Coordinates of C-alpha atoms and ligand atoms in Angstrom, one line a residue:
M1 CA 63.8 60.7 -120.9
R2 CA 61.3 61.2 -118.7
L3 CA 57.9 61.6 -120.9
S4 CA 54.8 62.7 -119.2
F5 CA 51.0 62.6 -119.7
V6 CA 48.0 61.5 -119.4
G7 CA 46.3 60.1 -123.2
I8 CA 42.5 60.0 -122.9
W9 CA 39.5 59.7 -125.3
F10 CA 39.1 58.0 -127.8
L11 CA 37.0 58.6 -130.8
C12 CA 34.6 57.7 -133.9
F13 CA 32.9 60.8 -135.8
S14 CA 29.6 60.0 -137.1
L15 CA 27.2 62.3 -138.9
T16 CA 24.6 60.8 -140.6
Y17 CA 22.2 58.0 -140.1
A18 CA 21.1 56.2 -143.5
S19 CA 18.8 53.6 -144.2
C20 CA 20.1 52.0 -147.4
S21 CA 23.6 49.8 -147.1
N22 CA 26.3 49.7 -149.9
T23 CA 28.6 47.0 -149.8
S24 CA 30.8 48.3 -152.1
A25 CA 34.5 49.8 -151.7
F26 CA 34.3 50.2 -147.6
P27 CA 37.0 52.3 -146.3
E28 CA 39.6 50.6 -144.8
L29 CA 39.4 50.6 -141.3
S30 CA 43.4 50.9 -140.6
E31 CA 43.7 53.7 -143.1
A32 CA 40.7 55.7 -143.4
D33 CA 39.8 59.1 -143.0
L34 CA 37.5 61.9 -141.9
S35 CA 36.7 62.4 -145.4
E36 CA 36.3 58.7 -146.5
L37 CA 34.1 57.8 -143.3
Q38 CA 31.8 61.2 -143.9
E39 CA 31.2 60.3 -147.6
G40 CA 30.4 56.7 -146.3
L41 CA 28.0 58.0 -144.0
Q42 CA 26.4 60.3 -146.3
Q43 CA 26.3 58.2 -149.4
G44 CA 24.1 55.5 -146.4
Q45 CA 27.3 52.7 -147.3
F46 CA 27.3 52.1 -143.4
T47 CA 25.8 53.6 -140.7
S48 CA 27.9 55.0 -137.2
V49 CA 26.5 52.1 -135.6
D50 CA 28.5 49.9 -138.3
L51 CA 31.0 51.8 -137.2
V52 CA 31.1 51.8 -134.4
K53 CA 30.3 47.7 -133.7
A54 CA 33.2 47.0 -136.3
Y55 CA 35.5 49.3 -134.4
L56 CA 35.0 47.2 -131.2
A57 CA 34.7 44.1 -133.0
R58 CA 38.7 45.2 -133.9
I59 CA 39.6 46.1 -130.3
Q60 CA 38.4 42.4 -129.2
E61 CA 40.0 40.6 -132.3
V62 CA 43.9 42.7 -130.6
N63 CA 43.4 44.2 -127.2
T64 CA 44.5 40.7 -125.3
A65 CA 47.8 40.7 -126.7
L66 CA 48.2 44.7 -127.1
H67 CA 46.3 46.0 -124.3
A68 CA 46.0 49.9 -125.6
V69 CA 42.1 50.3 -124.6
A70 CA 40.9 50.8 -121.6
E71 CA 38.1 50.2 -120.9
T72 CA 35.0 50.9 -123.6
N73 CA 32.3 53.2 -123.4
P74 CA 29.5 50.9 -123.2
D75 CA 27.1 53.0 -123.9
A76 CA 28.5 53.4 -127.6
L77 CA 26.0 51.7 -130.1
T78 CA 23.6 54.0 -128.4
I79 CA 25.3 56.8 -127.1
A80 CA 24.9 58.3 -131.1
Q81 CA 21.7 59.6 -129.2
T82 CA 22.4 60.9 -125.9
L83 CA 25.6 62.4 -124.1
D84 CA 25.7 59.3 -121.2
E85 CA 27.8 59.7 -117.9
E86 CA 31.4 58.7 -118.4
R87 CA 33.5 57.3 -116.1
K88 CA 37.3 58.3 -115.7
A89 CA 40.4 56.3 -114.2
A90 CA 43.7 57.0 -114.3
G91 CA 45.5 54.3 -114.8
S92 CA 45.6 53.7 -111.4
Y93 CA 43.5 52.0 -108.5
A94 CA 43.7 55.0 -106.6
L95 CA 41.2 56.4 -108.7
L96 CA 38.9 53.8 -109.6
G97 CA 35.1 54.3 -109.7
S98 CA 35.4 58.7 -109.1
K99 CA 33.2 60.7 -110.7
V100 CA 33.7 63.2 -113.1
P101 CA 31.1 66.3 -112.5
H102 CA 30.7 66.9 -116.4
D103 CA 32.1 65.8 -119.6
S104 CA 36.3 67.6 -120.1
T105 CA 35.6 70.5 -122.5
V106 CA 37.5 69.0 -124.9
V107 CA 35.1 66.1 -124.4
A108 CA 32.0 68.0 -124.7
K109 CA 33.2 69.8 -128.4
L110 CA 34.7 66.4 -130.1
R111 CA 30.4 65.2 -128.5
A112 CA 28.9 68.4 -129.9
A113 CA 30.5 67.7 -133.2
G114 CA 29.1 64.5 -134.1
A115 CA 31.7 62.4 -132.2
I116 CA 31.0 59.0 -130.9
I117 CA 34.0 58.4 -127.3
L118 CA 34.2 54.5 -128.0
G119 CA 36.8 54.5 -125.1
K120 CA 39.6 55.0 -123.0
A121 CA 43.1 54.6 -123.5
N122 CA 45.6 53.0 -122.0
L123 CA 48.4 55.6 -120.6
S124 CA 51.2 55.4 -119.1
Q125 CA 50.2 55.1 -115.2
W126 CA 49.9 58.5 -114.1
A127 CA 52.1 59.8 -116.9
N128 CA 54.5 58.6 -116.0
A129 CA 54.4 60.6 -112.8
R130 CA 54.7 57.9 -109.9
S131 CA 58.0 56.2 -110.2
S132 CA 61.4 55.7 -111.5
N133 CA 60.7 52.1 -112.2
T134 CA 58.1 51.5 -114.6
T135 CA 58.0 51.1 -117.7
N136 CA 55.4 53.2 -120.6
G137 CA 52.7 52.1 -121.6
W138 CA 51.8 50.3 -118.2
S139 CA 49.6 50.8 -115.4
A140 CA 48.2 49.4 -112.7
Y141 CA 44.7 49.0 -113.5
G142 CA 45.0 49.0 -118.0
G143 CA 48.4 46.3 -118.0
Q144 CA 50.8 47.0 -120.3
C145 CA 50.4 48.2 -123.8
S146 CA 52.5 47.6 -126.4
A147 CA 52.9 48.9 -130.0
V148 CA 52.7 47.1 -133.5
Y149 CA 55.8 47.5 -135.7
Y150 CA 57.3 44.9 -133.4
P151 CA 56.4 42.0 -131.2
N152 CA 56.7 42.9 -128.3
Q153 CA 57.5 47.1 -128.7
D154 CA 57.6 49.5 -125.7
P155 CA 55.1 52.0 -127.4
S156 CA 56.4 55.2 -125.2
G157 CA 54.1 57.6 -123.5
S158 CA 52.6 59.0 -121.6
S159 CA 49.7 58.7 -124.0
S160 CA 50.3 55.0 -125.1
G161 CA 47.4 53.2 -126.2
S162 CA 46.5 56.4 -127.6
A163 CA 48.9 56.2 -130.4
V164 CA 48.5 52.6 -130.9
I165 CA 44.4 53.1 -131.5
S166 CA 45.3 55.5 -133.5
S167 CA 47.9 53.9 -135.2
I168 CA 46.0 50.4 -136.6
G169 CA 42.3 51.5 -136.1
L170 CA 41.3 50.7 -133.2
A171 CA 39.0 54.5 -133.8
F172 CA 38.9 57.0 -136.0
A173 CA 41.7 59.0 -133.8
T174 CA 42.4 59.2 -130.3
L175 CA 43.3 62.4 -128.2
G176 CA 46.1 62.3 -125.3
T177 CA 48.1 64.6 -123.4
D178 CA 51.9 66.7 -123.8
T179 CA 53.8 67.8 -120.9
I180 CA 57.2 66.9 -121.7
G181 CA 56.0 65.0 -124.9
S182 CA 54.0 62.5 -124.3
V183 CA 51.9 63.0 -128.2
L184 CA 54.9 63.7 -129.5
S185 CA 56.9 60.4 -128.4
P186 CA 54.0 57.8 -129.3
S187 CA 53.5 59.7 -132.2
D188 CA 57.1 59.4 -132.9
V189 CA 57.1 55.2 -132.7
N190 CA 53.5 54.5 -133.5
N191 CA 53.5 56.4 -137.3
V192 CA 51.1 58.3 -136.6
V193 CA 50.3 62.5 -136.6
G194 CA 50.4 63.7 -133.3
I195 CA 50.0 67.9 -132.5
R196 CA 50.7 69.0 -129.1
P197 CA 49.1 72.6 -129.2
T198 CA 49.9 75.6 -128.2
V199 CA 49.8 75.4 -124.1
G200 CA 45.9 77.4 -124.3
L201 CA 44.7 76.6 -127.3
T202 CA 43.0 73.6 -126.6
S203 CA 41.4 73.3 -122.8
R204 CA 42.2 70.7 -119.8
H205 CA 39.3 71.5 -117.8
L206 CA 38.3 68.1 -116.3
V207 CA 41.3 66.1 -117.6
I208 CA 43.6 64.7 -115.3
P209 CA 46.4 66.7 -115.0
F210 CA 50.4 66.8 -114.4
S211 CA 51.1 70.5 -114.9
L212 CA 48.7 73.2 -116.2
R213 CA 52.2 75.4 -117.1
Q214 CA 53.1 73.0 -119.9
D215 CA 50.0 70.2 -120.3
S216 CA 48.0 70.3 -124.2
V217 CA 45.8 68.2 -125.2
G218 CA 46.0 67.2 -128.7
P219 CA 45.1 64.9 -131.3
L220 CA 46.8 61.4 -132.4
A221 CA 45.9 60.9 -136.5
R222 CA 46.5 59.5 -138.9
T223 CA 46.7 62.0 -141.6
V224 CA 47.2 65.9 -140.2
K225 CA 43.9 66.7 -142.3
D226 CA 42.3 64.7 -139.7
A227 CA 44.4 65.4 -136.8
A228 CA 43.8 69.2 -138.0
A229 CA 40.2 68.5 -138.2
M230 CA 40.1 66.8 -134.2
L231 CA 42.2 70.1 -133.3
S232 CA 39.4 72.7 -134.8
V233 CA 37.0 71.2 -132.8
I234 CA 38.5 70.9 -129.7
A235 CA 40.2 74.4 -129.7
G236 CA 39.0 77.3 -128.5
P237 CA 38.4 79.3 -124.9
D238 CA 37.1 78.0 -121.6
P239 CA 36.1 80.1 -118.8
A240 CA 37.2 76.8 -116.8
D241 CA 40.8 76.7 -117.6
N242 CA 42.3 80.4 -118.1
Y243 CA 44.9 79.6 -120.4
T244 CA 42.5 79.2 -122.8
T245 CA 41.2 83.1 -122.7
V246 CA 44.5 84.7 -123.9
N247 CA 45.1 83.1 -127.8
P248 CA 45.5 86.6 -129.8
H249 CA 44.1 84.4 -133.0
P250 CA 40.2 84.3 -133.1
D251 CA 40.2 82.1 -136.4
L252 CA 40.1 78.3 -134.9
D253 CA 39.1 77.4 -137.7
Y254 CA 42.5 74.4 -138.7
T255 CA 41.6 72.6 -141.9
K256 CA 42.3 75.6 -144.3
F257 CA 45.9 74.8 -145.0
D258 CA 47.5 75.4 -148.5
E259 CA 45.9 72.1 -150.3
D260 CA 49.0 73.5 -153.1
Y261 CA 52.0 71.6 -151.1
N262 CA 54.3 72.5 -154.2
T263 CA 53.4 76.5 -153.3
T264 CA 54.0 75.7 -149.8
L265 CA 57.8 74.3 -150.1
K266 CA 58.4 76.6 -152.2
N267 CA 57.8 80.0 -150.1
G268 CA 59.3 77.5 -147.4
R269 CA 61.4 79.2 -144.7
I270 CA 62.6 76.2 -142.2
G271 CA 64.9 75.7 -140.1
I272 CA 66.8 73.9 -138.6
P273 CA 68.6 74.4 -135.0
A274 CA 71.9 72.5 -135.2
N275 CA 73.4 72.9 -132.4
I276 CA 70.2 70.5 -130.4
L277 CA 70.7 68.1 -133.1
E278 CA 74.4 68.3 -132.0
V279 CA 73.7 67.5 -128.6
F280 CA 71.3 64.9 -130.0
T281 CA 73.3 62.7 -131.5
A282 CA 76.4 62.7 -129.0
S283 CA 77.5 60.2 -127.7
W284 CA 76.8 61.0 -124.3
F285 CA 73.3 61.5 -125.1
D286 CA 72.8 58.5 -127.4
T287 CA 74.0 56.4 -124.9
T288 CA 71.4 53.8 -127.3
N289 CA 73.6 55.1 -130.4
T290 CA 70.2 54.9 -132.2
S291 CA 70.2 57.7 -133.8
G292 CA 72.2 57.3 -136.8
P293 CA 69.5 56.1 -139.0
V294 CA 66.8 58.8 -137.5
M295 CA 69.4 61.9 -139.2
D296 CA 70.0 60.0 -142.1
A297 CA 66.6 60.4 -143.2
F298 CA 66.2 63.2 -141.3
Y299 CA 68.7 64.7 -144.4
A300 CA 67.1 62.8 -146.9
A301 CA 64.1 64.9 -145.8
V302 CA 66.0 68.7 -146.3
N303 CA 67.1 66.9 -149.0
L304 CA 63.7 66.8 -150.8
L305 CA 62.2 69.9 -148.8
E306 CA 65.2 71.9 -151.1
Q307 CA 65.0 70.3 -153.5
H308 CA 61.2 71.1 -154.1
G309 CA 61.9 75.1 -153.8
A310 CA 62.0 75.3 -149.8
T311 CA 64.8 78.1 -148.1
V312 CA 66.2 75.7 -145.1
N313 CA 69.0 77.1 -143.0
H314 CA 70.9 74.9 -142.1
N315 CA 72.1 76.6 -138.5
A316 CA 69.1 78.7 -137.0
N317 CA 71.0 76.9 -133.7
Y318 CA 68.9 78.4 -130.3
S319 CA 71.3 81.0 -128.7
R320 CA 71.1 79.7 -124.5
L321 CA 71.2 76.0 -125.6
D322 CA 74.2 75.6 -122.9
E323 CA 72.2 77.3 -120.1
Y324 CA 69.1 74.6 -121.1
I325 CA 71.3 71.8 -121.0
T326 CA 72.9 72.7 -117.4
G327 CA 69.1 73.2 -116.1
Y328 CA 68.0 70.0 -118.1
L329 CA 71.6 68.0 -116.3
D330 CA 70.7 69.1 -113.0
G331 CA 67.5 68.7 -113.0
S332 CA 66.4 72.8 -112.3
I333 CA 64.3 72.7 -115.5
S334 CA 62.2 70.1 -115.0
N335 CA 61.4 71.5 -111.2
V336 CA 58.5 73.1 -112.7
V337 CA 56.6 70.2 -113.6
L338 CA 57.3 68.4 -110.3
A339 CA 56.3 71.1 -108.5
D340 CA 53.2 71.5 -110.4
V341 CA 52.2 68.5 -109.8
A342 CA 51.0 68.5 -106.5
Y343 CA 49.8 71.0 -106.5
D344 CA 47.5 70.3 -109.7
I345 CA 46.2 66.9 -108.8
P346 CA 44.7 68.0 -105.5
E347 CA 42.9 70.9 -107.5
Y348 CA 41.9 68.3 -109.8
L349 CA 40.9 65.8 -107.1
N350 CA 38.3 68.7 -105.5
L351 CA 36.3 68.9 -108.6
L352 CA 35.3 65.0 -108.8
Q353 CA 32.1 64.5 -106.7
P354 CA 32.2 62.8 -103.5
Q355 CA 31.5 59.5 -103.1
A356 CA 30.6 57.0 -100.2
T357 CA 34.2 55.5 -100.3
P358 CA 36.5 58.7 -100.1
L359 CA 39.4 59.4 -102.6
P360 CA 42.5 60.8 -102.1
Q361 CA 43.0 64.5 -102.0
T362 CA 46.1 65.4 -102.0
L363 CA 49.2 63.5 -104.1
E364 CA 50.6 62.6 -100.5
D365 CA 47.6 60.2 -100.5
I366 CA 47.6 59.1 -103.6
R367 CA 51.7 57.5 -102.9
N368 CA 50.1 56.1 -99.6
F369 CA 47.4 54.3 -101.7
T370 CA 49.8 53.5 -104.1
Q371 CA 52.8 51.8 -101.7
H372 CA 49.5 49.4 -100.3
Y373 CA 47.2 49.0 -102.4
P374 CA 48.8 45.1 -103.6
L375 CA 47.8 45.7 -107.8
E376 CA 49.5 48.6 -107.9
D377 CA 52.5 46.5 -108.1
Y378 CA 54.6 48.6 -105.1
P379 CA 58.0 48.0 -104.4
D380 CA 58.7 46.2 -108.0
R381 CA 57.6 49.5 -109.0
D382 CA 58.5 51.9 -107.2
T383 CA 57.1 55.8 -105.9
A384 CA 60.4 57.3 -106.5
D385 CA 58.9 60.2 -109.1
F386 CA 56.0 60.8 -106.1
D387 CA 58.4 61.3 -103.7
M388 CA 60.8 63.9 -106.1
E389 CA 57.5 65.7 -106.8
L390 CA 56.2 65.9 -102.8
A391 CA 60.1 66.7 -102.3
A392 CA 59.8 70.1 -104.9
P393 CA 59.2 73.7 -103.7
S394 CA 56.0 75.0 -104.0
A395 CA 54.5 75.3 -106.7
S396 CA 53.3 78.9 -105.8
S397 CA 56.8 79.9 -104.8
A398 CA 59.5 82.7 -105.6
E399 CA 62.2 80.3 -106.9
I400 CA 60.1 78.0 -109.1
W401 CA 58.5 80.9 -110.6
A402 CA 61.9 82.5 -110.9
Q403 CA 62.5 79.3 -112.9
Y404 CA 59.4 78.9 -114.9
Q405 CA 60.7 82.5 -116.2
L406 CA 63.5 80.9 -117.3
N407 CA 62.2 78.4 -118.9
L408 CA 60.2 80.7 -121.2
Q409 CA 63.2 82.4 -122.0
L410 CA 64.9 79.7 -122.7
G411 CA 62.5 78.0 -124.8
G412 CA 61.1 81.1 -126.1
A413 CA 63.4 84.5 -126.8
G414 CA 66.5 82.3 -125.9
G415 CA 65.7 79.0 -128.3
I416 CA 62.7 78.6 -131.0
V417 CA 61.1 81.6 -130.7
G418 CA 64.2 83.6 -131.9
A419 CA 65.8 81.3 -134.1
L420 CA 62.9 81.9 -136.2
D421 CA 62.9 85.3 -135.8
N422 CA 66.8 86.1 -136.1
N423 CA 66.2 84.2 -139.5
N424 CA 62.9 85.1 -140.3
L425 CA 61.6 81.7 -140.7
D426 CA 58.4 80.4 -140.1
V427 CA 59.1 76.7 -138.5
L428 CA 62.1 74.9 -137.2
I429 CA 61.8 70.8 -138.0
V430 CA 64.0 68.2 -136.0
P431 CA 63.4 64.7 -135.5
T432 CA 60.6 64.3 -133.1
Q433 CA 62.7 62.4 -130.3
A434 CA 64.9 65.4 -130.5
S435 CA 61.3 67.9 -130.6
P436 CA 60.6 67.6 -126.9
Y437 CA 63.4 69.3 -125.8
V438 CA 63.0 73.1 -125.3
T439 CA 59.8 73.5 -127.3
C440 CA 57.9 72.3 -123.9
I441 CA 59.6 74.4 -121.5
A442 CA 58.2 77.5 -123.1
G443 CA 54.6 76.3 -123.3
L444 CA 55.0 75.4 -128.0
P445 CA 53.8 73.7 -130.1
A446 CA 54.9 71.1 -131.9
I447 CA 53.6 68.9 -135.0
S448 CA 54.7 65.0 -135.4
V449 CA 54.6 63.7 -139.0
P450 CA 55.9 59.5 -139.6
L451 CA 59.9 60.1 -141.2
G452 CA 61.2 56.6 -141.5
F453 CA 62.0 53.4 -140.0
Y454 CA 64.7 51.5 -138.8
P455 CA 66.4 50.1 -141.1
S456 CA 66.4 45.0 -141.5
S457 CA 70.7 46.2 -139.6
Q458 CA 69.3 48.0 -137.1
P459 CA 70.5 45.8 -133.4
V460 CA 66.9 45.2 -131.4
L461 CA 67.4 47.3 -128.3
E462 CA 65.4 46.1 -124.8
S463 CA 64.0 49.4 -123.1
S464 CA 62.8 48.5 -120.1
R465 CA 61.5 45.1 -118.7
G466 CA 61.2 43.2 -121.3
L467 CA 60.2 45.6 -123.7
I468 CA 61.4 46.1 -127.5
G469 CA 62.7 50.4 -127.8
T470 CA 64.6 50.3 -131.2
A471 CA 64.6 47.4 -134.0
P472 CA 64.3 47.0 -137.5
G473 CA 60.6 48.6 -138.7
I474 CA 60.2 50.2 -135.9
P475 CA 58.5 53.7 -137.0
F476 CA 60.4 57.7 -136.2
G477 CA 58.6 60.9 -137.1
I478 CA 59.8 64.6 -137.7
S479 CA 58.4 67.2 -135.8
F480 CA 57.7 70.5 -137.1
I481 CA 58.1 73.4 -134.5
G482 CA 56.6 77.0 -134.0
R483 CA 55.8 80.0 -132.2
A484 CA 53.1 80.4 -129.9
W485 CA 49.9 80.1 -131.8
S486 CA 50.8 79.5 -135.0
E487 CA 48.9 76.0 -136.0
Q488 CA 48.1 76.5 -138.8
T489 CA 51.5 77.7 -140.3
L490 CA 52.8 74.5 -139.1
L491 CA 49.9 72.4 -140.0
K492 CA 50.7 73.7 -143.6
Y493 CA 54.2 72.5 -143.7
A494 CA 53.4 69.3 -142.1
Y495 CA 51.0 68.9 -144.6
A496 CA 53.1 69.7 -147.3
F497 CA 55.4 67.1 -145.6
E498 CA 53.2 64.1 -145.8
Q499 CA 51.5 64.4 -149.1
L500 CA 55.5 64.8 -150.6
T501 CA 56.7 61.4 -149.0
Q502 CA 54.0 59.4 -147.6
V503 CA 56.0 57.4 -145.3
R504 CA 53.0 56.2 -142.8
K505 CA 52.1 53.6 -146.5
S506 CA 55.1 51.9 -145.6
G507 CA 54.8 51.1 -142.3
K508 CA 55.2 46.8 -141.3
P509 CA 52.4 46.0 -138.6
Y510 CA 52.6 42.7 -136.8
M511 CA 49.5 42.5 -136.0
L512 CA 46.4 44.0 -137.6
P513 CA 42.8 43.2 -136.5
S514 CA 40.9 41.9 -139.6
T515 CA 37.2 43.3 -138.8
E516 CA 36.3 45.5 -141.8
L517 CA 32.9 47.1 -142.1
G518 CA 32.3 44.9 -145.2
D519 CA 31.5 42.0 -142.2
I520 CA 29.6 44.3 -140.3
V521 CA 26.9 45.9 -142.8
G522 CA 24.2 43.5 -143.4
Ligands
NAG1 C1 28.2 52.3 -153.7 O1 29.4 52.9 -153.3 C2 30.1 53.3 -154.2 C3 31.8 54.0 -153.4 O2 31.1 54.7 -152.4 C4 29.9 53.9 -155.1 O3 30.6 54.3 -156.3 C5 28.1 53.1 -155.9 O4 28.1 54.5 -156.7 C6 27.7 53.2 -154.8 N1 26.3 52.5 -155.5 C7 25.2 52.7 -154.9 C8 23.9 51.6 -155.7 O5 24.4 53.8 -153.7
NAG2 C1 45.4 82.1 -114.6 O1 45.8 81.5 -112.9 C2 46.1 81.4 -112.8 C3 46.0 81.0 -111.3 O2 44.7 82.5 -110.5 C4 47.4 82.6 -112.4 O3 48.4 81.7 -111.8 C5 47.6 82.5 -114.2 O4 49.0 83.4 -114.1 C6 46.4 82.5 -114.3 N1 47.1 82.4 -116.2 C7 46.1 83.0 -116.9 C8 47.4 82.9 -118.4 O5 45.9 83.9 -117.0
NAG3 C1 53.7 68.8 -157.4 O1 54.6 69.1 -158.0 C2 54.3 67.7 -158.4 C3 56.0 67.5 -159.3 O2 57.3 68.1 -158.7 C4 53.8 66.8 -158.8 O3 53.5 65.4 -159.6 C5 52.0 67.0 -158.2 O4 51.1 66.9 -159.3 C6 51.9 68.4 -157.8 N1 50.8 68.8 -156.5 C7 50.1 69.4 -156.4 C8 49.0 69.1 -155.4 O5 50.3 70.5 -157.3
NAG4 C1 74.7 76.0 -134.5 O1 75.5 75.1 -134.3 C2 76.4 73.7 -134.8 C3 76.3 72.9 -134.2 O2 76.6 73.4 -132.9 C4 77.7 74.9 -134.9 O3 78.9 74.1 -135.6 C5 77.7 76.1 -135.8 O4 78.9 76.7 -136.2 C6 76.5 76.7 -134.7 N1 76.5 78.2 -136.3 C7 76.0 79.5 -135.7 C8 75.4 80.3 -137.0 O5 76.1 79.6 -134.4
NAG5 C1 76.2 53.2 -134.2 O1 75.6 52.9 -135.0 C2 76.4 52.8 -136.5 C3 74.7 52.4 -137.5 O2 74.0 53.8 -137.6 C4 77.3 52.3 -136.6 O3 77.5 52.5 -137.8 C5 78.2 52.1 -135.5 O4 79.3 51.7 -135.8 C6 77.3 52.2 -134.6 N1 78.4 53.0 -133.1 C7 79.3 52.3 -132.4 C8 80.3 52.4 -131.4 O5 78.5 51.0 -131.9
NAG6 C1 48.0 54.8 -95.6 O1 47.9 53.7 -96.1 C2 47.1 53.2 -95.3 C3 46.3 52.2 -95.8 O2 45.3 51.7 -96.9 C4 45.9 53.5 -94.1 O3 45.9 52.5 -93.3 C5 46.6 54.9 -93.6 O4 45.8 55.3 -92.8 C6 47.2 55.4 -94.5 N1 48.1 56.6 -94.0 C7 48.3 57.9 -93.8 C8 49.2 58.3 -93.2 O5 47.4 58.2 -94.4
NAG7 C1 63.7 47.8 -111.0 O1 62.8 46.5 -111.1 C2 63.4 45.2 -111.8 C3 62.0 44.2 -111.6 O2 62.2 44.1 -110.0 C4 64.3 45.5 -111.1 O3 65.4 44.3 -111.7 C5 64.9 46.5 -111.2 O4 66.7 46.1 -110.6 C6 65.0 48.2 -111.2 N1 65.6 48.5 -111.4 C7 65.5 50.1 -110.5 C8 66.3 50.9 -111.1 O5 65.0 50.2 -109.1

């Protein structure tokens, strides 16, 4: 499965600056949540400068091994007062040194809310839109990022570093972009909560695009509450991204989900799309035979939800799944995003500031650059995906428009929305590994929450180029999927599940930085 897109900034929240310090009971940074950090800052236990120093020290401890962080922000220590310029790269040397005219809208909103941008995550280059022969978390500029639940673990992608950073507290939380699962999938294997919002809930202005019809910027955090707090900050209309102007729900405070998770579950109406799970577990699809432990954990979770009073419909099937699978296998489904890359990337490049050495202008230019610049590792890593994108019909052609309309139907009335409406349900659940299918083509939202870990009996399997894809202790998640703009509902269920199970806490990273606030303060 190809996973797409660019994860970007990671951050730490700061609110107040205080003079006295109180060194007892610092929150542990690999688990600290927003409320603990805010409380510590407000009480003067530590300052935001301490927090930045601690995160930078933690990054330094592990980054040589993990390559999770591509660049730290040189201004991080003084940024609390100033909104200095931010440099951007795309994991490719093609855009190294390029300058955006101003912050992306999501970053501007985070800064305005008091967040400090610590740096940039290492990602899968061009959101995995370049090569058929590359790896998750690899970029020419950033090197190979790996995850922490098994040595040399495949971090998944494409928001690879974003997930690793949040997972072990190299920052408070991170952002990523999801086109076909690029937030959901790294959240899955890194034991974090990831939100893929409805396309149009968060602005993509000045975020390097893959497909504006499917791209969605969302948070990766350690708890549902923290992810919801981040979403509340970054959501909302932006004249520079017209998809954000059609949200029918003006209430963008996503932190108001019900605290009483028992009541949520007692009134819960949850569906399982059994027919997609039949595909997910079929031997022709699950070629590595790794779905077994995931399904065991999934059905144990379903049992638990039922025991807590939730009504679970086990046959909330997608009515047009057969057509989806046909289009998935013959590639017609993905023609929309393939066509969009060649159109949307030049549109983004147009927004960059002019500079002495001209930047590439088109995807052809980027392909040519990639094939000639030695550090881009060509031809060992090819440009087959660029080739496919450049060969796709034009993004504005009638053919792509028709396919886009079909995709919206297959994901909507013939998929998720139909399953919810026909069965009077609030939310669908599937293992996160099965969640990008159907969901992303219709721009629908999903939230991944930790569900379990591969058992000690799990055979160790390489994914590619020496990275380990499946092994004992590697995490996996469950996803809550819903109608467009239903994030409030999804969060309520995700929170209830998280509170009930507390799965994340059983994760055992083989590598953790040791610097804590107590080492910095005083
Ligand atoms: C120090 O912080 C702890 C935990 O936040 C708090 O319980 C305690 O009262 C604080 N002590 C002082 C002297 O402020
Ligand atoms: C946004 O603008 C593009 C280009 O003008 C158009 O194709 C698209 O339909 C618009 N989308 C919305 C949601 O208005
Ligand atoms: C939910 O119910 C369980 C008992 O099933 C109880 O232990 C827990 O405290 C309840 N949680 C809340 C938030 O009321
Ligand atoms: C849903 O799909 C499952 C698996 O394909 C199938 O066994 C079941 O009969 C279907 N149920 C309905 C109501 O269509
Ligand atoms: C697939 O994995 C399961 C464990 O999850 C194992 O019991 C089964 O034998 C495996 N099947 C094959 C064909 O290897
Ligand atoms: C491709 O890149 C090479 C090396 O940078 C350059 O010499 C050549 O002119 C480029 N070709 C095209 C068609 O842009
Ligand atoms: C990908 O690259 C590796 C390393 O060079 C090579 O062993 C492998 O055969 C290549 N695979 C494809 C599909 O080109």
